[in-house]
Structure formats: structure tokens, C-alpha cells
Amino acid sequence: MKAPAARAPAAVWAALAVFAVTAVVCSPVLRNEFVNWDDGPALIENVHFRSLSREEIKWNFSNFHMGTYSPLSWTAFGAIYEVQGELNPYGYHLASLLVFSLSAALLTLIIARLLEAAAGPGARSPNPATPLCAAAGALSFSLHPMQAAGIAMASALSDLSACAFTLGAAAAYLRWAVPERPLLRWLVFSWMLAALSGLCRWQ
């Protein structure tokens, strides 16, 4: 007989639910245009990032346009431009929405991991309230009205990407620091994600 398939932890299902709720609630951003703030100098007036050619990639990794070093973000902007074939705000807002929803899901996993660690090794079984508390905490972050400004600008994808990589680094670190069996690969993965966060936006 086949062994029964392992069930996904409840925290994973909670994270997926948070991703879906965040994406649905924040989906009106897809109808937004470019914002008359950073979108102008970053995207509309900037012709350097609009492809993935050798020259554009070189520009991405060698400039401090608008005072920040963001090579991965410029590369992402260029990839979106290539896919759309034009400077259309929809693709940038869609990418921002997905990355922001991913951040909320990662925060769910982080909160759940911290709550499990706080329960201590003496806890006999996972607390069924943990995924719900983690989801509530993550949604209080992702659905807070102050977050609207972060996803309203197409150019804010760089900040959202840096946030997602930072949360991914924290989640990986917790897998190493609060484990059943410490695995060095999670620590290395955490370092890599932290480095990618810096390449999304560093100043």
C-alpha cells in the first residue's frame, strides 16, 4: 500500500488564504494609472531600462538613478516592458500586487513560526489557533490603509520586492534558528535572500 501523502501544515494553508485575500482586496490597484510622483522620473521619462539588452542590463547594474542602487528592480521593470511591448501601468501594478500578496503570505509563515517557538518544545501538538492568529496578524499588515500608497505607484515595485526578499530571508532564518533539525542550507538561503533584497533597493 502507498503511504498516505503528507498533509501541508495548517500555516501553509493560512498563508495561501492570506495571499488570496490580499490579492482580491487590493486588486483595484490594477485599474490605476501611473502616479504623478516617482513614476515620472523612474519610468515615464526614463528610457534606459526598457529592454533586456546588454546595454540596458549594464545600465541597470551601474547607475544610482534617483539616489538608489536597484539593479534587480530595473531588470524587473525591463522584463515587464518586454512582455507588454509598451509602457503600460497594468503590468507594473500586477507585479506589485503579486509581490505584495506574497509578502503577506510570508509574514503569515513568520508569525506562525514565532508563535510555535514561543509555545516551547513542551507543546504536545500544534495549537489550532496558531494559523488563525498568524493570518490575522498578516492581514492587519497587508490590509491596513497605509499600505495603499506602497502599491499605488508602479515604481514602488522596487520597495515591494525588497520587502518580499527581506521577509523571505527572515522566514528562512527561522527555519534554521527554530528547527527540529538545524540545516545550514536554510541559513545560507537566508543570506542569499537578504543580498537580493539589497539589490532591489539600496541607498
mmCIF file with all atom_site columns, C-alpha atoms in Angstrom:
data_model
loop_
_atom_site.group_PDB
_atom_site.id
_atom_site.type_symbol
_atom_site.label_atom_id
_atom_site.label_alt_id
_atom_site.label_comp_id
_atom_site.label_asym_id
_atom_site.label_entity_id
_atom_site.label_seq_id
_atom_site.pdbx_PDB_ins_code
_atom_site.Cartn_x
_atom_site.Cartn_y
_atom_site.Cartn_z
_atom_site.occupancy
_atom_site.B_iso_or_equiv
_atom_site.pdbx_formal_charge
_atom_site.auth_seq_id
_atom_site.auth_comp_id
_atom_site.auth_asym_id
_atom_site.auth_atom_id
_atom_site.pdbx_PDB_model_num
ATOM 1   C CA . MET A 1 1   ? 0.000  0.000  0.000   1.00 0.00 ? 1   MET A CA 1
ATOM 2   C CA . LYS A 1 2   ? 1.104  3.520  -0.706  1.00 0.00 ? 2   LYS A CA 1
ATOM 3   C CA . ALA A 1 3   ? 1.913  5.650  2.276   1.00 0.00 ? 3   ALA A CA 1
ATOM 4   C CA . PRO A 1 4   ? -0.604 8.491  2.680   1.00 0.00 ? 4   PRO A CA 1
ATOM 5   C CA . ALA A 1 5   ? 0.621  11.787 1.293   1.00 0.00 ? 5   ALA A CA 1
ATOM 6   C CA . ALA A 1 6   ? 1.881  14.195 3.913   1.00 0.00 ? 6   ALA A CA 1
ATOM 7   C CA . ARG A 1 7   ? -0.601 16.976 4.608   1.00 0.00 ? 7   ARG A CA 1
ATOM 8   C CA . ALA A 1 8   ? 0.562  20.547 4.241   1.00 0.00 ? 8   ALA A CA 1
ATOM 9   C CA . PRO A 1 9   ? 0.944  22.314 7.596   1.00 0.00 ? 9   PRO A CA 1
ATOM 10  C CA . ALA A 1 10  ? -2.009 24.471 8.573   1.00 0.00 ? 10  ALA A CA 1
ATOM 11  C CA . ALA A 1 11  ? 0.240  27.549 8.471   1.00 0.00 ? 11  ALA A CA 1
ATOM 12  C CA . VAL A 1 12  ? 0.815  26.974 4.740   1.00 0.00 ? 12  VAL A CA 1
ATOM 13  C CA . TRP A 1 13  ? -2.930 26.938 4.082   1.00 0.00 ? 13  TRP A CA 1
ATOM 14  C CA . ALA A 1 14  ? -3.281 30.085 6.180   1.00 0.00 ? 14  ALA A CA 1
ATOM 15  C CA . ALA A 1 15  ? -0.531 31.747 4.127   1.00 0.00 ? 15  ALA A CA 1
ATOM 16  C CA . LEU A 1 16  ? -2.282 30.815 0.876   1.00 0.00 ? 16  LEU A CA 1
ATOM 17  C CA . ALA A 1 17  ? -5.549 32.222 2.213   1.00 0.00 ? 17  ALA A CA 1
ATOM 18  C CA . VAL A 1 18  ? -3.819 35.467 3.193   1.00 0.00 ? 18  VAL A CA 1
ATOM 19  C CA . PHE A 1 19  ? -2.263 35.684 -0.281  1.00 0.00 ? 19  PHE A CA 1
ATOM 20  C CA . ALA A 1 20  ? -5.697 35.287 -1.904  1.00 0.00 ? 20  ALA A CA 1
ATOM 21  C CA . VAL A 1 21  ? -7.499 37.748 0.394   1.00 0.00 ? 21  VAL A CA 1
ATOM 22  C CA . THR A 1 22  ? -4.772 40.360 -0.005  1.00 0.00 ? 22  THR A CA 1
ATOM 23  C CA . ALA A 1 23  ? -4.763 39.991 -3.788  1.00 0.00 ? 23  ALA A CA 1
ATOM 24  C CA . VAL A 1 24  ? -8.555 40.303 -4.033  1.00 0.00 ? 24  VAL A CA 1
ATOM 25  C CA . VAL A 1 25  ? -8.900 43.264 -1.661  1.00 0.00 ? 25  VAL A CA 1
ATOM 26  C CA . CYS A 1 26  ? -6.010 45.163 -3.268  1.00 0.00 ? 26  CYS A CA 1
ATOM 27  C CA . SER A 1 27  ? -6.949 44.251 -6.859  1.00 0.00 ? 27  SER A CA 1
ATOM 28  C CA . PRO A 1 28  ? -8.462 47.693 -7.656  1.00 0.00 ? 28  PRO A CA 1
ATOM 29  C CA . VAL A 1 29  ? -4.860 48.891 -7.994  1.00 0.00 ? 29  VAL A CA 1
ATOM 30  C CA . LEU A 1 30  ? -4.823 47.137 -11.373 1.00 0.00 ? 30  LEU A CA 1
ATOM 31  C CA . ARG A 1 31  ? -7.021 49.923 -12.723 1.00 0.00 ? 31  ARG A CA 1
ATOM 32  C CA . ASN A 1 32  ? -4.623 52.612 -11.588 1.00 0.00 ? 32  ASN A CA 1
ATOM 33  C CA . GLU A 1 33  ? -2.588 54.724 -13.988 1.00 0.00 ? 33  GLU A CA 1
ATOM 34  C CA . PHE A 1 34  ? 0.939  55.980 -13.486 1.00 0.00 ? 34  PHE A CA 1
ATOM 35  C CA . VAL A 1 35  ? 1.152  58.240 -10.434 1.00 0.00 ? 35  VAL A CA 1
ATOM 36  C CA . ASN A 1 36  ? 2.422  61.796 -10.806 1.00 0.00 ? 36  ASN A CA 1
ATOM 37  C CA . TRP A 1 37  ? 5.154  61.320 -8.255  1.00 0.00 ? 37  TRP A CA 1
ATOM 38  C CA . ASP A 1 38  ? 8.064  58.866 -8.622  1.00 0.00 ? 38  ASP A CA 1
ATOM 39  C CA . ASP A 1 39  ? 6.544  57.139 -11.653 1.00 0.00 ? 39  ASP A CA 1
ATOM 40  C CA . GLY A 1 40  ? 7.516  60.091 -13.847 1.00 0.00 ? 40  GLY A CA 1
ATOM 41  C CA . PRO A 1 41  ? 11.301 60.198 -13.376 1.00 0.00 ? 41  PRO A CA 1
ATOM 42  C CA . ALA A 1 42  ? 11.565 56.452 -12.673 1.00 0.00 ? 42  ALA A CA 1
ATOM 43  C CA . LEU A 1 43  ? 9.559  55.039 -15.577 1.00 0.00 ? 43  LEU A CA 1
ATOM 44  C CA . ILE A 1 44  ? 7.847  57.515 -17.890 1.00 0.00 ? 44  ILE A CA 1
ATOM 45  C CA . GLU A 1 45  ? 10.840 59.791 -18.520 1.00 0.00 ? 45  GLU A CA 1
ATOM 46  C CA . ASN A 1 46  ? 13.478 57.073 -18.132 1.00 0.00 ? 46  ASN A CA 1
ATOM 47  C CA . VAL A 1 47  ? 14.359 55.334 -21.401 1.00 0.00 ? 47  VAL A CA 1
ATOM 48  C CA . HIS A 1 48  ? 17.318 53.322 -20.093 1.00 0.00 ? 48  HIS A CA 1
ATOM 49  C CA . PHE A 1 49  ? 15.563 50.266 -18.647 1.00 0.00 ? 49  PHE A CA 1
ATOM 50  C CA . ARG A 1 50  ? 13.156 49.453 -21.474 1.00 0.00 ? 50  ARG A CA 1
ATOM 51  C CA . SER A 1 51  ? 14.665 46.205 -22.690 1.00 0.00 ? 51  SER A CA 1
ATOM 52  C CA . LEU A 1 52  ? 16.871 43.360 -21.555 1.00 0.00 ? 52  LEU A CA 1
ATOM 53  C CA . SER A 1 53  ? 19.668 44.120 -23.973 1.00 0.00 ? 53  SER A CA 1
ATOM 54  C CA . ARG A 1 54  ? 23.299 44.115 -22.902 1.00 0.00 ? 54  ARG A CA 1
ATOM 55  C CA . GLU A 1 55  ? 23.436 47.905 -22.737 1.00 0.00 ? 55  GLU A CA 1
ATOM 56  C CA . GLU A 1 56  ? 20.311 48.166 -20.609 1.00 0.00 ? 56  GLU A CA 1
ATOM 57  C CA . ILE A 1 57  ? 21.499 45.418 -18.228 1.00 0.00 ? 57  ILE A CA 1
ATOM 58  C CA . LYS A 1 58  ? 24.804 47.274 -17.912 1.00 0.00 ? 58  LYS A CA 1
ATOM 59  C CA . TRP A 1 59  ? 22.893 50.459 -17.054 1.00 0.00 ? 59  TRP A CA 1
ATOM 60  C CA . ASN A 1 60  ? 20.774 48.573 -14.521 1.00 0.00 ? 60  ASN A CA 1
ATOM 61  C CA . PHE A 1 61  ? 23.848 47.461 -12.574 1.00 0.00 ? 61  PHE A CA 1
ATOM 62  C CA . SER A 1 62  ? 25.899 50.647 -12.840 1.00 0.00 ? 62  SER A CA 1
ATOM 63  C CA . ASN A 1 63  ? 23.593 53.554 -12.007 1.00 0.00 ? 63  ASN A CA 1
ATOM 64  C CA . PHE A 1 64  ? 22.250 55.296 -8.914  1.00 0.00 ? 64  PHE A CA 1
ATOM 65  C CA . HIS A 1 65  ? 19.239 56.803 -10.673 1.00 0.00 ? 65  HIS A CA 1
ATOM 66  C CA . MET A 1 66  ? 17.084 58.756 -8.184  1.00 0.00 ? 66  MET A CA 1
ATOM 67  C CA . GLY A 1 67  ? 19.681 58.152 -5.488  1.00 0.00 ? 67  GLY A CA 1
ATOM 68  C CA . THR A 1 68  ? 19.283 54.394 -5.094  1.00 0.00 ? 68  THR A CA 1
ATOM 69  C CA . TYR A 1 69  ? 21.090 51.303 -6.343  1.00 0.00 ? 69  TYR A CA 1
ATOM 70  C CA . SER A 1 70  ? 18.348 48.966 -7.594  1.00 0.00 ? 70  SER A CA 1
ATOM 71  C CA . PRO A 1 71  ? 19.707 46.687 -10.342 1.00 0.00 ? 71  PRO A CA 1
ATOM 72  C CA . LEU A 1 72  ? 17.225 43.852 -9.821  1.00 0.00 ? 72  LEU A CA 1
ATOM 73  C CA . SER A 1 73  ? 14.309 46.260 -9.793  1.00 0.00 ? 73  SER A CA 1
ATOM 74  C CA . TRP A 1 74  ? 15.397 47.908 -13.046 1.00 0.00 ? 74  TRP A CA 1
ATOM 75  C CA . THR A 1 75  ? 15.789 44.458 -14.584 1.00 0.00 ? 75  THR A CA 1
ATOM 76  C CA . ALA A 1 76  ? 12.273 43.562 -13.448 1.00 0.00 ? 76  ALA A CA 1
ATOM 77  C CA . PHE A 1 77  ? 10.932 46.819 -14.910 1.00 0.00 ? 77  PHE A CA 1
ATOM 78  C CA . GLY A 1 78  ? 12.672 45.977 -18.188 1.00 0.00 ? 78  GLY A CA 1
ATOM 79  C CA . ALA A 1 79  ? 11.268 42.438 -18.231 1.00 0.00 ? 79  ALA A CA 1
ATOM 80  C CA . ILE A 1 80  ? 7.729  43.758 -17.709 1.00 0.00 ? 80  ILE A CA 1
ATOM 81  C CA . TYR A 1 81  ? 8.245  46.267 -20.517 1.00 0.00 ? 81  TYR A CA 1
ATOM 82  C CA . GLU A 1 82  ? 9.475  43.470 -22.825 1.00 0.00 ? 82  GLU A CA 1
ATOM 83  C CA . VAL A 1 83  ? 6.449  41.286 -22.042 1.00 0.00 ? 83  VAL A CA 1
ATOM 84  C CA . GLN A 1 84  ? 3.944  44.093 -22.613 1.00 0.00 ? 84  GLN A CA 1
ATOM 85  C CA . GLY A 1 85  ? 5.756  45.654 -25.558 1.00 0.00 ? 85  GLY A CA 1
ATOM 86  C CA . GLU A 1 86  ? 4.903  49.119 -24.283 1.00 0.00 ? 86  GLU A CA 1
ATOM 87  C CA . LEU A 1 87  ? 4.991  51.279 -21.179 1.00 0.00 ? 87  LEU A CA 1
ATOM 88  C CA . ASN A 1 88  ? 1.655  50.176 -19.716 1.00 0.00 ? 88  ASN A CA 1
ATOM 89  C CA . PRO A 1 89  ? 0.956  50.672 -15.990 1.00 0.00 ? 89  PRO A CA 1
ATOM 90  C CA . TYR A 1 90  ? -1.105 47.462 -15.801 1.00 0.00 ? 90  TYR A CA 1
ATOM 91  C CA . GLY A 1 91  ? 1.887  45.109 -15.880 1.00 0.00 ? 91  GLY A CA 1
ATOM 92  C CA . TYR A 1 92  ? 3.719  47.029 -13.166 1.00 0.00 ? 92  TYR A CA 1
ATOM 93  C CA . HIS A 1 93  ? 0.676  47.140 -10.918 1.00 0.00 ? 93  HIS A CA 1
ATOM 94  C CA . LEU A 1 94  ? 0.045  43.426 -11.468 1.00 0.00 ? 94  LEU A CA 1
ATOM 95  C CA . ALA A 1 95  ? 3.625  42.602 -10.491 1.00 0.00 ? 95  ALA A CA 1
ATOM 96  C CA . SER A 1 96  ? 3.347  44.852 -7.432  1.00 0.00 ? 96  SER A CA 1
ATOM 97  C CA . LEU A 1 97  ? 0.080  43.210 -6.395  1.00 0.00 ? 97  LEU A CA 1
ATOM 98  C CA . LEU A 1 98  ? 1.527  39.691 -6.648  1.00 0.00 ? 98  LEU A CA 1
ATOM 99  C CA . VAL A 1 99  ? 4.732  40.612 -4.814  1.00 0.00 ? 99  VAL A CA 1
ATOM 100 C CA . PHE A 1 100 ? 2.815  42.409 -2.070  1.00 0.00 ? 100 PHE A CA 1
ATOM 101 C CA . SER A 1 101 ? 0.455  39.442 -1.638  1.00 0.00 ? 101 SER A CA 1
ATOM 102 C CA . LEU A 1 102 ? 3.489  37.155 -1.443  1.00 0.00 ? 102 LEU A CA 1
ATOM 103 C CA . SER A 1 103 ? 4.924  39.353 1.314   1.00 0.00 ? 103 SER A CA 1
ATOM 104 C CA . ALA A 1 104 ? 1.704  38.980 3.284   1.00 0.00 ? 104 ALA A CA 1
ATOM 105 C CA . ALA A 1 105 ? 1.863  35.191 2.878   1.00 0.00 ? 105 ALA A CA 1
ATOM 106 C CA . LEU A 1 106 ? 5.487  35.107 4.033   1.00 0.00 ? 106 LEU A CA 1
ATOM 107 C CA . LEU A 1 107 ? 4.589  37.223 7.058   1.00 0.00 ? 107 LEU A CA 1
ATOM 108 C CA . THR A 1 108 ? 1.930  34.647 7.924   1.00 0.00 ? 108 THR A CA 1
ATOM 109 C CA . LEU A 1 109 ? 4.550  31.894 7.979   1.00 0.00 ? 109 LEU A CA 1
ATOM 110 C CA . ILE A 1 110 ? 6.913  34.032 10.061  1.00 0.00 ? 110 ILE A CA 1
ATOM 111 C CA . ILE A 1 111 ? 4.272  34.817 12.686  1.00 0.00 ? 111 ILE A CA 1
ATOM 112 C CA . ALA A 1 112 ? 3.205  31.169 12.854  1.00 0.00 ? 112 ALA A CA 1
ATOM 113 C CA . ARG A 1 113 ? 6.819  30.069 13.312  1.00 0.00 ? 113 ARG A CA 1
ATOM 114 C CA . LEU A 1 114 ? 7.360  32.588 16.106  1.00 0.00 ? 114 LEU A CA 1
ATOM 115 C CA . LEU A 1 115 ? 4.164  31.541 17.872  1.00 0.00 ? 115 LEU A CA 1
ATOM 116 C CA . GLU A 1 116 ? 5.194  27.887 17.667  1.00 0.00 ? 116 GLU A CA 1
ATOM 117 C CA . ALA A 1 117 ? 8.620  28.758 19.070  1.00 0.00 ? 117 ALA A CA 1
ATOM 118 C CA . ALA A 1 118 ? 7.017  30.743 21.900  1.00 0.00 ? 118 ALA A CA 1
ATOM 119 C CA . ALA A 1 119 ? 4.953  27.687 22.852  1.00 0.00 ? 119 ALA A CA 1
ATOM 120 C CA . GLY A 1 120 ? 8.224  25.889 23.613  1.00 0.00 ? 120 GLY A CA 1
ATOM 121 C CA . PRO A 1 121 ? 9.346  22.324 22.998  1.00 0.00 ? 121 PRO A CA 1
ATOM 122 C CA . GLY A 1 122 ? 6.939  21.060 25.655  1.00 0.00 ? 122 GLY A CA 1
ATOM 123 C CA . ALA A 1 123 ? 3.910  21.715 23.472  1.00 0.00 ? 123 ALA A CA 1
ATOM 124 C CA . ARG A 1 124 ? 2.393  18.328 22.651  1.00 0.00 ? 124 ARG A CA 1
ATOM 125 C CA . SER A 1 125 ? 0.749  19.257 19.372  1.00 0.00 ? 125 SER A CA 1
ATOM 126 C CA . PRO A 1 126 ? 0.391  22.323 17.157  1.00 0.00 ? 126 PRO A CA 1
ATOM 127 C CA . ASN A 1 127 ? -2.080 24.820 18.548  1.00 0.00 ? 127 ASN A CA 1
ATOM 128 C CA . PRO A 1 128 ? -5.023 25.047 16.107  1.00 0.00 ? 128 PRO A CA 1
ATOM 129 C CA . ALA A 1 129 ? -5.304 28.756 16.876  1.00 0.00 ? 129 ALA A CA 1
ATOM 130 C CA . THR A 1 130 ? -1.765 29.474 15.651  1.00 0.00 ? 130 THR A CA 1
ATOM 131 C CA . PRO A 1 131 ? -2.561 29.643 11.898  1.00 0.00 ? 131 PRO A CA 1
ATOM 132 C CA . LEU A 1 132 ? -5.592 31.845 12.569  1.00 0.00 ? 132 LEU A CA 1
ATOM 133 C CA . CYS A 1 133 ? -3.580 34.230 14.747  1.00 0.00 ? 133 CYS A CA 1
ATOM 134 C CA . ALA A 1 134 ? -0.813 34.321 12.139  1.00 0.00 ? 134 ALA A CA 1
ATOM 135 C CA . ALA A 1 135 ? -3.295 35.061 9.356   1.00 0.00 ? 135 ALA A CA 1
ATOM 136 C CA . ALA A 1 136 ? -4.933 37.812 11.407  1.00 0.00 ? 136 ALA A CA 1
ATOM 137 C CA . GLY A 1 137 ? -1.562 39.407 12.102  1.00 0.00 ? 137 GLY A CA 1
ATOM 138 C CA . ALA A 1 138 ? -0.520 39.289 8.450   1.00 0.00 ? 138 ALA A CA 1
ATOM 139 C CA . LEU A 1 139 ? -3.844 40.693 7.227   1.00 0.00 ? 139 LEU A CA 1
ATOM 140 C CA . SER A 1 140 ? -3.622 43.550 9.708   1.00 0.00 ? 140 SER A CA 1
ATOM 141 C CA . PHE A 1 141 ? -0.407 44.435 7.881   1.00 0.00 ? 141 PHE A CA 1
ATOM 142 C CA . SER A 1 142 ? -1.472 43.881 4.272   1.00 0.00 ? 142 SER A CA 1
ATOM 143 C CA . LEU A 1 143 ? -4.966 45.411 4.510   1.00 0.00 ? 143 LEU A CA 1
ATOM 144 C CA . HIS A 1 144 ? -4.007 48.459 6.554   1.00 0.00 ? 144 HIS A CA 1
ATOM 145 C CA . PRO A 1 145 ? -4.956 51.638 4.677   1.00 0.00 ? 145 PRO A CA 1
ATOM 146 C CA . MET A 1 146 ? -1.385 52.931 4.927   1.00 0.00 ? 146 MET A CA 1
ATOM 147 C CA . GLN A 1 147 ? -0.263 50.148 2.582   1.00 0.00 ? 147 GLN A CA 1
ATOM 148 C CA . ALA A 1 148 ? -2.278 51.622 -0.276  1.00 0.00 ? 148 ALA A CA 1
ATOM 149 C CA . ALA A 1 149 ? 0.442  54.170 -1.011  1.00 0.00 ? 149 ALA A CA 1
ATOM 150 C CA . GLY A 1 150 ? 3.024  51.397 -1.335  1.00 0.00 ? 150 GLY A CA 1
ATOM 151 C CA . ILE A 1 151 ? 1.210  49.614 -4.135  1.00 0.00 ? 151 ILE A CA 1
ATOM 152 C CA . ALA A 1 152 ? -0.428 52.600 -5.845  1.00 0.00 ? 152 ALA A CA 1
ATOM 153 C CA . MET A 1 153 ? 2.790  53.657 -7.604  1.00 0.00 ? 153 MET A CA 1
ATOM 154 C CA . ALA A 1 154 ? 4.096  51.468 -10.412 1.00 0.00 ? 154 ALA A CA 1
ATOM 155 C CA . SER A 1 155 ? 7.651  52.419 -9.461  1.00 0.00 ? 155 SER A CA 1
ATOM 156 C CA . ALA A 1 156 ? 7.104  51.139 -5.893  1.00 0.00 ? 156 ALA A CA 1
ATOM 157 C CA . LEU A 1 157 ? 7.733  47.601 -7.153  1.00 0.00 ? 157 LEU A CA 1
ATOM 158 C CA . SER A 1 158 ? 11.348 48.073 -6.072  1.00 0.00 ? 158 SER A CA 1
ATOM 159 C CA . ASP A 1 159 ? 10.312 48.663 -2.442  1.00 0.00 ? 159 ASP A CA 1
ATOM 160 C CA . LEU A 1 160 ? 7.814  45.807 -2.503  1.00 0.00 ? 160 LEU A CA 1
ATOM 161 C CA . SER A 1 161 ? 10.409 43.429 -3.947  1.00 0.00 ? 161 SER A CA 1
ATOM 162 C CA . ALA A 1 162 ? 12.936 44.408 -1.293  1.00 0.00 ? 162 ALA A CA 1
ATOM 163 C CA . CYS A 1 163 ? 10.285 43.792 1.360   1.00 0.00 ? 163 CYS A CA 1
ATOM 164 C CA . ALA A 1 164 ? 9.407  40.366 -0.056  1.00 0.00 ? 164 ALA A CA 1
ATOM 165 C CA . PHE A 1 165 ? 13.046 39.241 -0.168  1.00 0.00 ? 165 PHE A CA 1
ATOM 166 C CA . THR A 1 166 ? 13.584 40.543 3.385   1.00 0.00 ? 166 THR A CA 1
ATOM 167 C CA . LEU A 1 167 ? 10.594 38.601 4.684   1.00 0.00 ? 167 LEU A CA 1
ATOM 168 C CA . GLY A 1 168 ? 11.776 35.545 2.752   1.00 0.00 ? 168 GLY A CA 1
ATOM 169 C CA . ALA A 1 169 ? 15.184 35.907 4.406   1.00 0.00 ? 169 ALA A CA 1
ATOM 170 C CA . ALA A 1 170 ? 13.529 36.125 7.835   1.00 0.00 ? 170 ALA A CA 1
ATOM 171 C CA . ALA A 1 171 ? 11.398 33.054 7.145   1.00 0.00 ? 171 ALA A CA 1
ATOM 172 C CA . ALA A 1 172 ? 14.440 31.069 6.001   1.00 0.00 ? 172 ALA A CA 1
ATOM 173 C CA . TYR A 1 173 ? 16.412 32.202 9.031   1.00 0.00 ? 173 TYR A CA 1
ATOM 174 C CA . LEU A 1 174 ? 13.650 30.998 11.346  1.00 0.00 ? 174 LEU A CA 1
ATOM 175 C CA . ARG A 1 175 ? 13.720 27.619 9.615   1.00 0.00 ? 175 ARG A CA 1
ATOM 176 C CA . TRP A 1 176 ? 17.388 27.460 10.629  1.00 0.00 ? 176 TRP A CA 1
ATOM 177 C CA . ALA A 1 177 ? 17.184 29.064 14.062  1.00 0.00 ? 177 ALA A CA 1
ATOM 178 C CA . VAL A 1 178 ? 13.983 27.397 15.325  1.00 0.00 ? 178 VAL A CA 1
ATOM 179 C CA . PRO A 1 179 ? 14.164 23.930 13.785  1.00 0.00 ? 179 PRO A CA 1
ATOM 180 C CA . GLU A 1 180 ? 13.567 20.345 14.656  1.00 0.00 ? 180 GLU A CA 1
ATOM 181 C CA . ARG A 1 181 ? 16.853 19.588 12.882  1.00 0.00 ? 181 ARG A CA 1
ATOM 182 C CA . PRO A 1 182 ? 19.177 22.531 12.164  1.00 0.00 ? 182 PRO A CA 1
ATOM 183 C CA . LEU A 1 183 ? 20.058 22.648 8.462   1.00 0.00 ? 183 LEU A CA 1
ATOM 184 C CA . LEU A 1 184 ? 22.799 25.016 7.321   1.00 0.00 ? 184 LEU A CA 1
ATOM 185 C CA . ARG A 1 185 ? 21.212 25.394 3.903   1.00 0.00 ? 185 ARG A CA 1
ATOM 186 C CA . TRP A 1 186 ? 18.403 27.477 5.413   1.00 0.00 ? 186 TRP A CA 1
ATOM 187 C CA . LEU A 1 187 ? 20.929 29.915 6.874   1.00 0.00 ? 187 LEU A CA 1
ATOM 188 C CA . VAL A 1 188 ? 22.739 30.188 3.529   1.00 0.00 ? 188 VAL A CA 1
ATOM 189 C CA . PHE A 1 189 ? 19.395 30.669 1.765   1.00 0.00 ? 189 PHE A CA 1
ATOM 190 C CA . SER A 1 190 ? 18.566 33.429 4.236   1.00 0.00 ? 190 SER A CA 1
ATOM 191 C CA . TRP A 1 191 ? 21.825 35.237 3.426   1.00 0.00 ? 191 TRP A CA 1
ATOM 192 C CA . MET A 1 192 ? 21.139 34.950 -0.305  1.00 0.00 ? 192 MET A CA 1
ATOM 193 C CA . LEU A 1 193 ? 17.636 36.390 0.012   1.00 0.00 ? 193 LEU A CA 1
ATOM 194 C CA . ALA A 1 194 ? 18.933 39.249 2.165   1.00 0.00 ? 194 ALA A CA 1
ATOM 195 C CA . ALA A 1 195 ? 21.503 40.070 -0.527  1.00 0.00 ? 195 ALA A CA 1
ATOM 196 C CA . LEU A 1 196 ? 18.792 40.045 -3.219  1.00 0.00 ? 196 LEU A CA 1
ATOM 197 C CA . SER A 1 197 ? 16.731 42.412 -1.086  1.00 0.00 ? 197 SER A CA 1
ATOM 198 C CA . GLY A 1 198 ? 19.622 44.876 -1.080  1.00 0.00 ? 198 GLY A CA 1
ATOM 199 C CA . LEU A 1 199 ? 19.923 44.614 -4.862  1.00 0.00 ? 199 LEU A CA 1
ATOM 200 C CA . CYS A 1 200 ? 16.262 45.555 -5.202  1.00 0.00 ? 200 CYS A CA 1
ATOM 201 C CA . ARG A 1 201 ? 16.732 48.830 -3.385  1.00 0.00 ? 201 ARG A CA 1
ATOM 202 C CA . TRP A 1 202 ? 19.847 50.049 -1.605  1.00 0.00 ? 202 TRP A CA 1
ATOM 203 C CA . GLN A 1 203 ? 20.734 53.609 -0.644  1.00 0.00 ? 203 GLN A CA 1
#
